[in-house]
Coordinates of C-alpha atoms in Angstrom, one line a residue:
M1 CA -25.9 -19.2 4.9
L2 CA -24.1 -19.3 1.6
L3 CA -23.5 -15.4 1.8
T4 CA -22.2 -15.8 5.3
T5 CA -19.8 -18.5 4.2
L6 CA -18.6 -16.4 1.2
K7 CA -18.0 -13.4 3.5
V8 CA -16.0 -15.5 5.9
N9 CA -14.0 -17.0 3.1
N10 CA -13.3 -13.6 1.6
S11 CA -12.2 -12.4 5.1
V12 CA -9.9 -15.3 5.5
L13 CA -8.4 -14.5 2.0
I14 CA -7.9 -10.9 3.0
A15 CA -6.3 -11.8 6.3
L16 CA -3.9 -14.3 4.6
T17 CA -3.0 -11.7 1.9
L18 CA -2.3 -9.0 4.5
T19 CA -0.3 -11.4 6.7
A20 CA 1.8 -12.5 3.7
S21 CA 2.4 -8.9 2.7
I22 CA 3.5 -8.0 6.2
V23 CA 5.8 -11.1 6.4
L24 CA 7.3 -10.3 3.1
S25 CA 7.5 -6.6 3.8
P26 CA 10.7 -4.9 2.3
V27 CA 10.8 -2.4 5.1
S28 CA 13.9 -2.4 7.2
I29 CA 13.9 -2.0 11.0
A30 CA 15.5 1.3 11.9
G31 CA 14.9 1.6 15.6
T32 CA 12.6 0.8 18.6
V33 CA 10.4 3.1 20.6
Q34 CA 9.9 2.1 24.2
G35 CA 6.3 1.7 25.1
S36 CA 4.8 1.5 28.7
T37 CA 4.5 -2.3 28.6
H38 CA 6.5 -3.4 25.5
A39 CA 8.7 -2.1 22.7
I40 CA 7.1 -1.0 19.5
K41 CA 9.2 -1.6 16.5
M42 CA 9.6 1.5 14.4
S43 CA 10.9 1.3 10.8
S44 CA 12.2 3.8 8.3
F45 CA 10.8 3.6 4.8
N46 CA 12.9 4.8 1.8
L47 CA 11.1 4.8 -1.5
S48 CA 14.4 4.6 -3.5
S49 CA 15.0 1.2 -1.8
Q50 CA 11.9 -0.2 -3.4
K51 CA 13.1 0.7 -7.0
W52 CA 13.1 -2.2 -9.4
K53 CA 11.8 -4.5 -6.5
N54 CA 8.3 -3.2 -5.7
R55 CA 5.5 -1.0 -6.8
V56 CA 4.3 1.3 -4.1
L57 CA 0.8 2.5 -3.5
L58 CA 0.8 5.6 -1.3
V59 CA -2.3 6.6 0.6
F60 CA -2.0 10.2 2.1
A61 CA -4.7 11.4 4.5
P62 CA -5.1 13.7 7.4
S63 CA -6.2 10.9 9.8
V64 CA -7.9 7.5 10.0
D65 CA -11.1 9.5 10.5
N66 CA -11.0 11.1 7.1
H67 CA -13.9 9.9 5.0
N68 CA -11.8 9.4 1.8
Y69 CA -9.2 7.4 3.7
Q70 CA -11.9 5.1 5.2
Q71 CA -13.5 4.6 1.8
Q72 CA -10.1 3.9 0.2
M73 CA -9.1 1.4 2.9
Q74 CA -12.4 -0.3 2.4
L75 CA -11.9 -0.5 -1.4
L76 CA -8.4 -2.0 -1.0
Q77 CA -9.5 -4.6 1.6
Q78 CA -12.0 -6.0 -0.9
K79 CA -9.3 -7.2 -3.3
S80 CA -6.3 -9.4 -2.9
G81 CA -3.5 -9.2 -5.4
F82 CA -0.9 -7.0 -3.7
A83 CA 1.7 -9.7 -3.3
D84 CA 1.2 -11.0 -6.8
R85 CA 1.9 -7.5 -8.2
D86 CA 4.8 -6.8 -5.9
L87 CA 2.7 -3.9 -4.5
V88 CA 3.6 -2.3 -1.1
L89 CA 0.8 -0.3 0.6
V90 CA 2.1 2.8 2.4
Q91 CA -0.4 4.8 4.6
V92 CA 0.9 8.2 5.3
L93 CA -1.2 9.9 8.0
A94 CA -0.7 13.4 9.4
T95 CA -2.3 12.9 12.9
N96 CA -1.8 9.2 13.3
K97 CA 0.9 6.7 12.9
S98 CA 2.0 5.8 9.3
Y99 CA 2.5 2.3 8.0
A100 CA 4.2 0.4 5.2
N101 CA 2.6 -3.0 4.7
G102 CA 1.1 -2.8 8.1
Q103 CA 4.5 -2.0 9.8
L104 CA 4.8 1.2 11.7
I105 CA 7.2 3.7 10.0
D106 CA 8.8 6.7 11.6
E107 CA 7.5 10.3 11.3
S108 CA 10.6 11.4 9.4
S109 CA 9.9 8.8 6.6
A110 CA 6.3 10.0 6.4
A111 CA 7.4 13.7 6.2
K112 CA 9.9 12.9 3.4
L113 CA 7.1 11.2 1.4
R114 CA 4.8 14.2 1.9
D115 CA 7.6 16.6 0.8
R116 CA 8.6 14.5 -2.2
F117 CA 5.1 14.3 -3.6
G118 CA 4.0 17.8 -2.4
V119 CA 1.0 16.5 -0.3
D120 CA -0.1 18.8 2.5
K121 CA -1.1 17.1 5.8
E122 CA -4.8 18.2 5.2
N123 CA -5.1 16.6 1.8
F124 CA -6.1 13.1 0.7
R125 CA -4.2 11.6 -2.2
I126 CA -3.5 8.2 -3.8
I127 CA -0.2 7.8 -5.7
L128 CA 1.0 4.8 -7.5
V129 CA 4.7 4.5 -8.0
G130 CA 6.1 2.0 -10.5
K131 CA 9.1 -0.3 -10.1
D132 CA 11.0 2.3 -12.1
G133 CA 10.3 4.9 -9.4
G134 CA 8.0 7.0 -11.6
V135 CA 4.5 8.1 -10.7
K136 CA 2.0 6.1 -12.6
R137 CA -1.2 7.6 -11.3
S138 CA -2.3 10.2 -8.8
D139 CA -5.8 10.6 -7.6
T140 CA -7.5 13.0 -5.0
T141 CA -10.5 10.7 -4.5
P142 CA -10.7 7.0 -3.6
V143 CA -10.0 4.5 -6.3
Q144 CA -11.3 1.0 -6.9
A145 CA -8.6 -1.7 -6.3
T146 CA -9.6 -3.2 -9.7
A147 CA -8.7 0.0 -11.5
I148 CA -5.3 0.1 -9.8
F149 CA -4.7 -3.6 -10.6
E150 CA -5.8 -3.2 -14.2
Q151 CA -3.4 -0.3 -14.7
I152 CA -0.6 -2.3 -13.2
D153 CA -1.5 -5.3 -15.3
A154 CA -1.3 -3.2 -18.5
M155 CA 2.3 -2.1 -17.7
P156 CA 5.0 -3.7 -19.9
M157 CA 7.1 -4.8 -16.9
R158 CA 4.0 -6.5 -15.3
R159 CA 3.2 -8.3 -18.5
Q160 CA 6.6 -9.7 -18.6
E161 CA 6.4 -10.8 -14.9
M162 CA 3.1 -12.6 -15.6
Q163 CA 4.7 -14.4 -18.6
E164 CA 7.7 -15.4 -16.6
R165 CA 5.6 -16.5 -13.6
G166 CA 3.3 -18.5 -16.0
R167 CA 6.3 -20.5 -17.2
K168 CA 7.4 -21.6 -13.7

């Protein structure tokens, strides 16, 4: 019973964190694609617009069926802390739709990200981009969320943010 309660509470925390991330998403609406029953909002995602505002965690994969992609998404769902670290999750998928903080982004934006970081459509890669726009880590296998968060928390800018937020 206690284990079930903890799993439910953890699921609620994850849902609240993802909802907050989506609501606070820095992605701008670029256009709308007409669906059969309703309009689907399509956004553009420009990495340079994130500079000095957000850190960006890019997850590149061939598809949602890719084993590494599935494992990575599972590892990221197990931890909250994206909003506190000003971290935007961008999923760049070759055969499926791509997303920034859960919001659909256009194929052109996804293609630009692939070109910029030299990631082929067949490859899996995780790239962490700092607020300064620089690549802070790049991995070809899934990474624990705690490892990503620890690396972010060790950054001088993040340490300053934690001190400033602690004073408020």
